[in-house]
Tab-separated table of C-alpha atoms in Angstrom:
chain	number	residue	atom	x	y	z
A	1	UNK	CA	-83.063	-51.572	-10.013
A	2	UNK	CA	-83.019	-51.251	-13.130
A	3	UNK	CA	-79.067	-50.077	-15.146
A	4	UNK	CA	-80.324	-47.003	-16.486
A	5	UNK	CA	-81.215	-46.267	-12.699
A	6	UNK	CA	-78.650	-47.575	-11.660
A	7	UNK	CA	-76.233	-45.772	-13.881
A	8	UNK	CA	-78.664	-42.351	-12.819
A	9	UNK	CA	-77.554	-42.861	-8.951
A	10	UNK	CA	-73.721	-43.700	-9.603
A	11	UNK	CA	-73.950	-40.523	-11.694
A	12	UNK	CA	-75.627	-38.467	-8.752
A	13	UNK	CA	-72.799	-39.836	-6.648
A	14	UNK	CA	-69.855	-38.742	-8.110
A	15	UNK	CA	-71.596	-35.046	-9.121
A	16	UNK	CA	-72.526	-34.899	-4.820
A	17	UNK	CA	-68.757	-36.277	-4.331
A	18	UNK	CA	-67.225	-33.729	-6.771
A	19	UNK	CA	-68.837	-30.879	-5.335
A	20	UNK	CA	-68.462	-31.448	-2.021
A	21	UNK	CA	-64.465	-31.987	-2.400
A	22	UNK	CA	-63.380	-29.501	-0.017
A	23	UNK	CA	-60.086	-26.774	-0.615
A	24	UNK	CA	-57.106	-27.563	0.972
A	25	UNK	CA	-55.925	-24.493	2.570
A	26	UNK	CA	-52.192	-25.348	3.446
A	27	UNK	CA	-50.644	-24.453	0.006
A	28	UNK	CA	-51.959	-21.282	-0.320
A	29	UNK	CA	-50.315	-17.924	-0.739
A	30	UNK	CA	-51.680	-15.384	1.393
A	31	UNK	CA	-53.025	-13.582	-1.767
A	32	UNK	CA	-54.877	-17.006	-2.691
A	33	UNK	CA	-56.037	-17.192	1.075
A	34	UNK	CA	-57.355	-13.904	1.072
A	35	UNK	CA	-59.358	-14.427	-1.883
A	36	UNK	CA	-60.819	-17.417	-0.939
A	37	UNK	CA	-62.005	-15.778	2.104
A	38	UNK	CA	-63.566	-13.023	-0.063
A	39	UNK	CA	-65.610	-15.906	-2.089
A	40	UNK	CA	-66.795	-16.922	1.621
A	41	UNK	CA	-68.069	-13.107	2.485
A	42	UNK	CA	-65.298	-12.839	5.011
A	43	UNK	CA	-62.552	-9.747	5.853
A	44	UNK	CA	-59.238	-10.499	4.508
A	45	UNK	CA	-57.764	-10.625	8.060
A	46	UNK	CA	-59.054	-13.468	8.108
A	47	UNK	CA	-56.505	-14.847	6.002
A	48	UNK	CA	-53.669	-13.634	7.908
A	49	UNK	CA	-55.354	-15.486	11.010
A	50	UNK	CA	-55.416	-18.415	9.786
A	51	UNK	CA	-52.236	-18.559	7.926
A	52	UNK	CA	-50.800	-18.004	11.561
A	53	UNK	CA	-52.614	-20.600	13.141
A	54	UNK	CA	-51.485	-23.268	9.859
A	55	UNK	CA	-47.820	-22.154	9.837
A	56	UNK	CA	-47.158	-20.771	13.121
A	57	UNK	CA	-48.787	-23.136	15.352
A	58	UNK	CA	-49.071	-26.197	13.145
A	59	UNK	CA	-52.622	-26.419	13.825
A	60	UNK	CA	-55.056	-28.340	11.346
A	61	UNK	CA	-58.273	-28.591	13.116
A	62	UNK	CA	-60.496	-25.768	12.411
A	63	UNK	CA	-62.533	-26.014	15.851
A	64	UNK	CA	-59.077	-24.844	17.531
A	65	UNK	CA	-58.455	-21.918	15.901
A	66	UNK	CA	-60.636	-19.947	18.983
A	67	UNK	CA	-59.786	-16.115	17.090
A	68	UNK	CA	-62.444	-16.851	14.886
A	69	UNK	CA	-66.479	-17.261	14.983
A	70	UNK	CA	-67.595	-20.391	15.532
A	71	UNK	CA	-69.626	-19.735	12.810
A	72	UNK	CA	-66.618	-19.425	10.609
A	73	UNK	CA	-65.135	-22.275	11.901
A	74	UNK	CA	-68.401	-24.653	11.123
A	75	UNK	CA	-68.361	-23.542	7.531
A	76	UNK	CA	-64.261	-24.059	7.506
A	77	UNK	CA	-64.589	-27.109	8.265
A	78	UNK	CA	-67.325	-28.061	5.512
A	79	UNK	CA	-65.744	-26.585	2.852
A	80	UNK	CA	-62.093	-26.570	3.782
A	81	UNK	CA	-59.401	-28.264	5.013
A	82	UNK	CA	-55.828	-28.104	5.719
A	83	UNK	CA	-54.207	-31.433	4.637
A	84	UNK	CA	-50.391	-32.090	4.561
A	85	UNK	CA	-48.661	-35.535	3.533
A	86	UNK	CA	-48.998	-38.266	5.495
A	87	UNK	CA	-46.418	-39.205	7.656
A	88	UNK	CA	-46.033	-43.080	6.886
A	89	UNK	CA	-42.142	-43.687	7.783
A	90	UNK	CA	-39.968	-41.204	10.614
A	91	UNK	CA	-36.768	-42.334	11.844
A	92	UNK	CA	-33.840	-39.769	13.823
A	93	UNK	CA	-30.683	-40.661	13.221
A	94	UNK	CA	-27.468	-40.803	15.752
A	95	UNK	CA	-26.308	-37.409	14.378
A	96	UNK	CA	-29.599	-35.696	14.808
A	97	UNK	CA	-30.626	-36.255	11.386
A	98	UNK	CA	-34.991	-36.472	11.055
A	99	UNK	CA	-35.960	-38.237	7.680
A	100	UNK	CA	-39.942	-38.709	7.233
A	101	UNK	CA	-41.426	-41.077	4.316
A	102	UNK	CA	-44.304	-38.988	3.074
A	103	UNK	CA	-47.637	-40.548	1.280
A	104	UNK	CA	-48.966	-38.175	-1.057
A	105	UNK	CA	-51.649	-38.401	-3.838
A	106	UNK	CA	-51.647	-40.907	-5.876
A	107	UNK	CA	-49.857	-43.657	-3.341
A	108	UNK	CA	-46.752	-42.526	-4.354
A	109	UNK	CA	-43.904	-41.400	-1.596
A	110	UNK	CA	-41.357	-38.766	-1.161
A	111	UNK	CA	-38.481	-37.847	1.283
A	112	UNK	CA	-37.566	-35.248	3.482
A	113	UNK	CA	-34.742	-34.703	5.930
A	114	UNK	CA	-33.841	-32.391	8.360
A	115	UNK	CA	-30.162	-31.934	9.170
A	116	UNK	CA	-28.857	-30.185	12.324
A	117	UNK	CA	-25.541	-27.971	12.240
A	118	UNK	CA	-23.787	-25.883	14.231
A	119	UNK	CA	-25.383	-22.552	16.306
A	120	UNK	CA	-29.060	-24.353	16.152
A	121	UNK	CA	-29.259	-24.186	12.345
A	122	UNK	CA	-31.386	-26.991	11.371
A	123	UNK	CA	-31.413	-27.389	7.220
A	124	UNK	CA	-34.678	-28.846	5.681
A	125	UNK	CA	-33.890	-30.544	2.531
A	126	UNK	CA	-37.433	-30.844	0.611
A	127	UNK	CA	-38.736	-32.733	-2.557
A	128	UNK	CA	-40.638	-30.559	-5.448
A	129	UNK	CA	-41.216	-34.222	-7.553
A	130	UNK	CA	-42.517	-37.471	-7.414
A	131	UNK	CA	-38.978	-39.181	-8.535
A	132	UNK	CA	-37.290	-36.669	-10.965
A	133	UNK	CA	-37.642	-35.668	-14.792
A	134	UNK	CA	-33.834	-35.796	-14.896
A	135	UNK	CA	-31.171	-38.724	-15.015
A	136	UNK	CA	-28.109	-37.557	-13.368
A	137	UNK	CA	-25.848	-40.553	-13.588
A	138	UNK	CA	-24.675	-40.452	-9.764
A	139	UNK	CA	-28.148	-39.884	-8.026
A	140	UNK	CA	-30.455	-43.242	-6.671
A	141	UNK	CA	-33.231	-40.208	-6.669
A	142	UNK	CA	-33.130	-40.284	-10.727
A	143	UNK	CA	-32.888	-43.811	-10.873
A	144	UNK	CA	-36.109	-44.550	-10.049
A	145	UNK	CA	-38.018	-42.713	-12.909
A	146	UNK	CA	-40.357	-39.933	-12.894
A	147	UNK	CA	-44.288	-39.457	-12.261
A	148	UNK	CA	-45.278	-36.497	-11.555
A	149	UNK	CA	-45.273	-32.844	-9.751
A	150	UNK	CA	-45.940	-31.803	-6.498
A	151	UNK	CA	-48.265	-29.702	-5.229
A	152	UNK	CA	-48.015	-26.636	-3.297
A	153	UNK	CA	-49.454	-27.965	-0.099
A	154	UNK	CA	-47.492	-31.383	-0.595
A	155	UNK	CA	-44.260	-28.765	-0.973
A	156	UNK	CA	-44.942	-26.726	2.215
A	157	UNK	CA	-46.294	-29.691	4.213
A	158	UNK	CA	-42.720	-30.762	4.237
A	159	UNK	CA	-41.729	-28.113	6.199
A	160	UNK	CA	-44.847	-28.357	8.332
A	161	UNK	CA	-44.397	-31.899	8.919
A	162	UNK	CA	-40.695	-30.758	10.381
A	163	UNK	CA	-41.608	-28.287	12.318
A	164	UNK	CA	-44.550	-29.751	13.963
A	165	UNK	CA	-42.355	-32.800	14.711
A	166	UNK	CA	-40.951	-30.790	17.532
A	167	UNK	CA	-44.195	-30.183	19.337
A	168	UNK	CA	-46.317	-27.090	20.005
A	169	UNK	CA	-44.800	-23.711	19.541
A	170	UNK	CA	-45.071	-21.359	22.095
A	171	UNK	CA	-42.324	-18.732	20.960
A	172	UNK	CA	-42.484	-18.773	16.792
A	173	UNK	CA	-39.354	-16.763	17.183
A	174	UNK	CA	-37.552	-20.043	18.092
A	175	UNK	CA	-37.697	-21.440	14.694
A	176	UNK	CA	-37.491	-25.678	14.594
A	177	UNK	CA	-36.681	-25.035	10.985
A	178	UNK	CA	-33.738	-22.560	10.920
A	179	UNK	CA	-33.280	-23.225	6.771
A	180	UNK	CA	-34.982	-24.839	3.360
A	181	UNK	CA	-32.814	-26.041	1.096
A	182	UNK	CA	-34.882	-27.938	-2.520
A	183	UNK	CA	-32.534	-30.515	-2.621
A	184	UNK	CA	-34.510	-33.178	-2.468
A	185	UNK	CA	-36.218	-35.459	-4.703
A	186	UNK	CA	-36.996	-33.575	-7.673
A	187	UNK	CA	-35.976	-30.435	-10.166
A	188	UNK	CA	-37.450	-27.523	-8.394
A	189	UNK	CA	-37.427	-25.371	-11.797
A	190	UNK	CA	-39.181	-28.121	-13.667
A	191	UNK	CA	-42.337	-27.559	-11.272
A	192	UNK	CA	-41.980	-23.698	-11.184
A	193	UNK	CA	-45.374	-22.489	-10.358
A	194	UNK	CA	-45.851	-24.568	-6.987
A	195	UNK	CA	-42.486	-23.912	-6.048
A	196	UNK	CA	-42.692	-20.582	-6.221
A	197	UNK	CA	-45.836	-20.563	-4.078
A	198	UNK	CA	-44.426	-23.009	-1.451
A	199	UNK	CA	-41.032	-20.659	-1.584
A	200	UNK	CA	-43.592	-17.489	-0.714
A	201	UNK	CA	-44.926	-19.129	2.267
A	202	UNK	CA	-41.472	-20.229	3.706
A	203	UNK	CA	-40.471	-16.269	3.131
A	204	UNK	CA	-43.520	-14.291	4.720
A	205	UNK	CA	-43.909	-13.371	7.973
A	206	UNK	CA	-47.286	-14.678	8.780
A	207	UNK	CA	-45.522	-17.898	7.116
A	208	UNK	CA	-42.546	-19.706	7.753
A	209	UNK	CA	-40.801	-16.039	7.946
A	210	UNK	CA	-37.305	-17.223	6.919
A	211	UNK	CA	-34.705	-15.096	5.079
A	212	UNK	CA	-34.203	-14.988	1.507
A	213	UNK	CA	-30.641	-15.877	2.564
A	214	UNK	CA	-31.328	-19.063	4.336
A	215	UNK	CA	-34.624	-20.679	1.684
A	216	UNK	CA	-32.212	-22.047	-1.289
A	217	UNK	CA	-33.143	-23.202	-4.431
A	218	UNK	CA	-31.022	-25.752	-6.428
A	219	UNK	CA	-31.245	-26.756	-9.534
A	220	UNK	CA	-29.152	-29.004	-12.535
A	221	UNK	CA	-29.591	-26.033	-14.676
A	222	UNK	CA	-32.773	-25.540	-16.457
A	223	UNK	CA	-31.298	-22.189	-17.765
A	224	UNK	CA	-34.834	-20.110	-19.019
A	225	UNK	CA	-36.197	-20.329	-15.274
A	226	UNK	CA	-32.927	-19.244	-14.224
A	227	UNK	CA	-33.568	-16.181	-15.919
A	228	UNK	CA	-37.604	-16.172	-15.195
A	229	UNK	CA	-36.254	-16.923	-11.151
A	230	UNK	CA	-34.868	-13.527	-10.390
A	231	UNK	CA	-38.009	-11.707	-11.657
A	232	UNK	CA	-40.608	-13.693	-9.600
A	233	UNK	CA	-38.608	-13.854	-6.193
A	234	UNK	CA	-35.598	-13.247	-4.482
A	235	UNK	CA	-33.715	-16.572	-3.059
A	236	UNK	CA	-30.400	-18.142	-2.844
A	237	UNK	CA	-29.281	-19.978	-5.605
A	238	UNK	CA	-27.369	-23.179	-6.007
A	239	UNK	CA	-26.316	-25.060	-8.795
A	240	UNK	CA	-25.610	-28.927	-9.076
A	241	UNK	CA	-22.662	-28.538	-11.592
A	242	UNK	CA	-20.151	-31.439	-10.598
A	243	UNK	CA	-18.098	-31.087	-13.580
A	244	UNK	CA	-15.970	-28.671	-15.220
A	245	UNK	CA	-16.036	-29.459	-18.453
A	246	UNK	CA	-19.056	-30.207	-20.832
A	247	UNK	CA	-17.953	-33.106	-22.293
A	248	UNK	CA	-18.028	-34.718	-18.426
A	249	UNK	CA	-20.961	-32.793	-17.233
A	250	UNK	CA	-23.020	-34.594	-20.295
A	251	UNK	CA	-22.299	-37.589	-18.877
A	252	UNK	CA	-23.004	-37.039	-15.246
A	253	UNK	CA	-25.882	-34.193	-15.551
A	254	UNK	CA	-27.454	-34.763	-19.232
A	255	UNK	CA	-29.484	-31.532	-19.177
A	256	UNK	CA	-25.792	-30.005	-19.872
A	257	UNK	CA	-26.576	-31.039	-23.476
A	258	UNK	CA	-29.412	-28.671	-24.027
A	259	UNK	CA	-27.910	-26.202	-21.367
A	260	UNK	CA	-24.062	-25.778	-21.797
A	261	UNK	CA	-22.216	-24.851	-19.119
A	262	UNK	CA	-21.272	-21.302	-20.403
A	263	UNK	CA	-25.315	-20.844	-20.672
A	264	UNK	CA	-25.649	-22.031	-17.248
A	265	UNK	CA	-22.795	-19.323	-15.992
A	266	UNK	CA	-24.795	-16.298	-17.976
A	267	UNK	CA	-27.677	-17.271	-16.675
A	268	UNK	CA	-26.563	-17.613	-12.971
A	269	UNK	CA	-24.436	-13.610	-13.627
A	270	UNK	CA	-27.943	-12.301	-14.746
A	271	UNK	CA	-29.600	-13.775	-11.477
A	272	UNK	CA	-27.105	-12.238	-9.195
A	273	UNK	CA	-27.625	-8.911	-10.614
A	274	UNK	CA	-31.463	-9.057	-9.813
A	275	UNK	CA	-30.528	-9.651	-6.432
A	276	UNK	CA	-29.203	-6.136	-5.988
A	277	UNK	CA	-27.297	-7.505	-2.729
A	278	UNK	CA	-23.779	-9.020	-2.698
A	279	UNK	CA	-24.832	-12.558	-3.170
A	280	UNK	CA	-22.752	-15.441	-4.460
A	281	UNK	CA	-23.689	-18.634	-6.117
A	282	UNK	CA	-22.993	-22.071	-4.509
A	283	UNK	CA	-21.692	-24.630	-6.724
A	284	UNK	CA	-22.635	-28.168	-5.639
A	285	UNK	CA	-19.589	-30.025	-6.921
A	286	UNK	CA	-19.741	-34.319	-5.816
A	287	UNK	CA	-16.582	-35.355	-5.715
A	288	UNK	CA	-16.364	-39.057	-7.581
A	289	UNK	CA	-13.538	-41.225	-7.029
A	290	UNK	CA	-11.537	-41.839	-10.225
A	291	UNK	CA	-13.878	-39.396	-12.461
A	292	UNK	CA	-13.841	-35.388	-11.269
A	293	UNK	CA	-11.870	-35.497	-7.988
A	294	UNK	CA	-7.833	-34.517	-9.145
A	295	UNK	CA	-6.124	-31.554	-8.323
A	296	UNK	CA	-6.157	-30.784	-12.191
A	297	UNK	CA	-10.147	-31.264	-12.315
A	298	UNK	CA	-9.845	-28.486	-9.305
A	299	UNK	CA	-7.950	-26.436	-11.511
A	300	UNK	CA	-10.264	-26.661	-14.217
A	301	UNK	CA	-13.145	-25.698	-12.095
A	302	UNK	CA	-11.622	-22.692	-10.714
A	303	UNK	CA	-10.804	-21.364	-14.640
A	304	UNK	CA	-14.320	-22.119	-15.944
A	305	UNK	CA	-15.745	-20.262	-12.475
A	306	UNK	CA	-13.764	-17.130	-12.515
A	307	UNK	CA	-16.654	-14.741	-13.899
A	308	UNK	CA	-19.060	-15.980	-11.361
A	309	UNK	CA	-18.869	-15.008	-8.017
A	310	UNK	CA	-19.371	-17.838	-6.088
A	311	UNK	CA	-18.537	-20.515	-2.980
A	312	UNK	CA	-17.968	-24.262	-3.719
A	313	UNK	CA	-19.883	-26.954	-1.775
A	314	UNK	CA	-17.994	-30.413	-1.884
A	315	UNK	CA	-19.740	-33.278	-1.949
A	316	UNK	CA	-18.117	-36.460	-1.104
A	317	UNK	CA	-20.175	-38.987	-3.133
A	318	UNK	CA	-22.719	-40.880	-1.032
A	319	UNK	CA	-22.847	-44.662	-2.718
A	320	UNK	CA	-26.442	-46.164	-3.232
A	321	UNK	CA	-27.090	-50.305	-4.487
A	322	UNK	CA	-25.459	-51.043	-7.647
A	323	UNK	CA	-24.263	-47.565	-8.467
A	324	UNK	CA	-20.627	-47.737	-10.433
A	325	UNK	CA	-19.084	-45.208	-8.717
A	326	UNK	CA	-17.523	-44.512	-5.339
A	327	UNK	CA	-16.817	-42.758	-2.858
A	328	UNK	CA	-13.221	-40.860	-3.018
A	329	UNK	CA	-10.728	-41.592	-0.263
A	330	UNK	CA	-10.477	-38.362	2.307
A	331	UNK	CA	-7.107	-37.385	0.903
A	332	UNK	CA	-8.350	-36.792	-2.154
A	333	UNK	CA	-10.844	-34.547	-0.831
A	334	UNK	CA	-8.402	-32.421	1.169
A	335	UNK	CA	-6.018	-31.595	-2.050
A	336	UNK	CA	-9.142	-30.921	-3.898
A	337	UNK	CA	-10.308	-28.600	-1.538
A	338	UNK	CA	-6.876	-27.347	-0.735
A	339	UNK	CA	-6.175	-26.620	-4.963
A	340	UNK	CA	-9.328	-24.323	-4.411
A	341	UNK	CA	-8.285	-23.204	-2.018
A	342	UNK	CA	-4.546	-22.032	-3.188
A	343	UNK	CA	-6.759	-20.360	-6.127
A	344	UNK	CA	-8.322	-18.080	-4.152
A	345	UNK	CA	-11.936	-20.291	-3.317
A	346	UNK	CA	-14.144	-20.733	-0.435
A	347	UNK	CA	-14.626	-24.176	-0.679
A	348	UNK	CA	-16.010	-26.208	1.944
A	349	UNK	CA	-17.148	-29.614	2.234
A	350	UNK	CA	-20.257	-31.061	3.380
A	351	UNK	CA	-20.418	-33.030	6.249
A	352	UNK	CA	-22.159	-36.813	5.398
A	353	UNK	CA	-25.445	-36.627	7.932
A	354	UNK	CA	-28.218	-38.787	8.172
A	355	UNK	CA	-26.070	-42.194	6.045
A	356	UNK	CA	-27.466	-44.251	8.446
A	357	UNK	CA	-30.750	-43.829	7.748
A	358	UNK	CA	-30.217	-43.285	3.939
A	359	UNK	CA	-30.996	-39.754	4.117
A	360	UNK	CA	-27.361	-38.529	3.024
A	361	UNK	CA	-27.104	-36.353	-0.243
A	362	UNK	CA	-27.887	-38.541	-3.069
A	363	UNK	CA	-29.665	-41.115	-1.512
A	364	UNK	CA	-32.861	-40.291	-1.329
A	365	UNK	CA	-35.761	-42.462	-2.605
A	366	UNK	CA	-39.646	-42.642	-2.540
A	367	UNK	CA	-41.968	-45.285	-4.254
A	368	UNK	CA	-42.528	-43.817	-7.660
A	369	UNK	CA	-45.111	-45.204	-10.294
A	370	UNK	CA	-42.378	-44.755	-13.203
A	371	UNK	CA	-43.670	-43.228	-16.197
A	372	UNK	CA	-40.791	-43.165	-18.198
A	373	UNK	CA	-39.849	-46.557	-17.358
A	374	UNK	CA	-36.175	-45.338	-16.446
A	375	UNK	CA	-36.006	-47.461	-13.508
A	376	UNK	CA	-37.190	-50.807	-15.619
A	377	UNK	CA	-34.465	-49.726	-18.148
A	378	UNK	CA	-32.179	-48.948	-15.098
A	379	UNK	CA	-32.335	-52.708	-13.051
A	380	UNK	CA	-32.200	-54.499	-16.618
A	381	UNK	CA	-28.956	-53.099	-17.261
A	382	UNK	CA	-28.123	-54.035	-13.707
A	383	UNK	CA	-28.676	-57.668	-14.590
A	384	UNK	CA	-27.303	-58.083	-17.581
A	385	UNK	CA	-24.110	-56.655	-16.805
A	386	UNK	CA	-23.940	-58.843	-13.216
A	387	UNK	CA	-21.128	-61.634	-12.969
């Protein structure tokens, strides 16, 4: 054949290949859903249907979702599709603790985990990045660099992964996935749009249908979405603040030098009052031994908190390979809490789940193409300053 054929049919190819990519259904908003259904000809109850069968049911094959035509569900399935990460790594801990490895475009991987608590809570703790844009100093999740965003459907086929790990539903009341915390790999307000999306689909009813109480968004502090936050939706807000002063908090959370910490405290006052409810901010504060963990840093913290209303969530620091901190002894821990405490705190301190299986706070890690060549930079240092 000759090339200029030949270069004809490759072209053919990818134009047939392009157009026939079908939508992937699983990340959409029932707004979206319901106007993609309009673009088919189709009633927009159709959307709620099949948001049901999706996030109620876990179901992904078109052909079983027997409320609709099987007309419909022959042209779902050539046009559509309802694709979450691939499960390529799952192990359960002693404790209860689920952690999944999950492929998504790209080749890269993320982590999620699912930690149980007391009264049948069970706490999803879900990535919004491949790697993260930051560098906190104590977290093997910013060590490794940063590539890129995830989707919507990779966001809220975390939470479908977990839930459908517990088999088929029959009562959706009895929720597998109690909570949704974005914890994990990843600053949530640094991929706002798809968060915000995957966020509306663990709130609505014909969702995920969880409280605005129990879906919690943490962040290091990117202060402007702070502010954008409270006008879009309504969640609970945590903030990975681990120092008390800014001089520290540069060094352990680097944003702090574009966002101080007195901008971080206005922003958080203005996002309570959108609220319009008696909320309170948590303040994720890991406790490193030898660097914020003495009674006086305690009394520091509860100075440079007292116009926020707010609880304290202490995190004993969860060590990861050739990290140059540790892990501070229990006692230290106790007066910590207990100098909160004598200051008028709620202060509580989270229980290490999941260490086992390296799925404790801190710890997690996917396989990241590094763009910013952070994690090169990260190991040289490693050998050059080794014995």
């Amino acid at each position: 054949m000759p090339s200029s054929s030949l270069s004809l049919a490759t072209d053919a190819a990818d134009l047939a290949s392009a157009t026939t990519e079908k939508t992937n259904l699983l990340g959409m908003t029932p707004q979206a859903l319901i106007d993609f259904f309009q673009t088919l000809g189709e009633k927009s109850f159709r959307a709620t249907q099949v948001l049901k069968w999706m996030h109620h049911y876990g179901v992904d094959d078109f052909s079983q979702m027997t409320d609709l035509s099987k007309g419909l569900r022959q042209r779902l399935s050539e046009v559509a599709e309802i694709r979450a990460p691939k499960v390529v790594y799952h192990h359960y801990s002693e404790d209860g603790t689920r952690k999944w490895v999950l492929e998504v475009d790209a080749g890269s991987y993320v982590e999620t985990v699912l930690i149980p608590a007391e009264s049948h809570r069970r706490t999803l703790c879900v990535s919004s990045q491949v790697g993260c844009s930051l560098d906190c100093s104590f977290c093997s999740t910013g060590k490794q660099g940063f590539q890129r965003n995830l989707s919507a459907a990779e966001i809220i086929g975390q939470v479908w992964v977990a839930q459908r790990s517990f088999g088929p539903r029959k009562d959706t009341s009895n929720r597998p996935v109690t909570n949704v915390v974005m914890m994990g790999m990843g600053e949530p307000l640094l991929n706002y749009e798809p968060v915000l999306d995957a966020m509306r689909l663990m709130l609505d009813d014909k969702g995920y249908g969880l409280s605005k109480r129990r879906v919690t968004l943490s962040t290091s502090g990117v202060v402007p979405m702070i502010e954008r936050l409270g006008d879009d939706i309504d969640v609970s807000l945590a903030i990975s603040l681990h120092a008390a002063t800014d001089e520290l908090r540069n060094e352990l959370v680097p944003i702090n030098k574009k966002y101080n910490i007195d901008a971080l405290i206005t922003a958080c006052q203005g996002y309570l009052k959108k609220c319009g409810d008696k909320r309170v901010i948590t303040i994720e504060y890991t406790l490193i031994d030898g660097v914020n963990d003495s009674v006086t840093d305690a009394k520091v913290l509860a100075q440079r908190l007292q116009s926020l209303p707010c609880k304290i969530n202490l995190i004993p620091f969860n060590p990861f390979p050739n990290t140059q901190y540790r892990k501070p002894s229990r006692n230290r821990v106790m007066a910590f809490q207990q100098a909160l405490y004598d200051l008028g705190y709620t202060a509580t301190i989270r229980s290490t789940r999941g260490d086992d299986i390296d799925a404790a706070c801190g710890q997690l890690v996917g396989q990241v193409q590094d763009k910013t060549r952070r994690s090169a930079k990260y190991q040289q240092v490693i050998a050059t300053s080794a014995p």
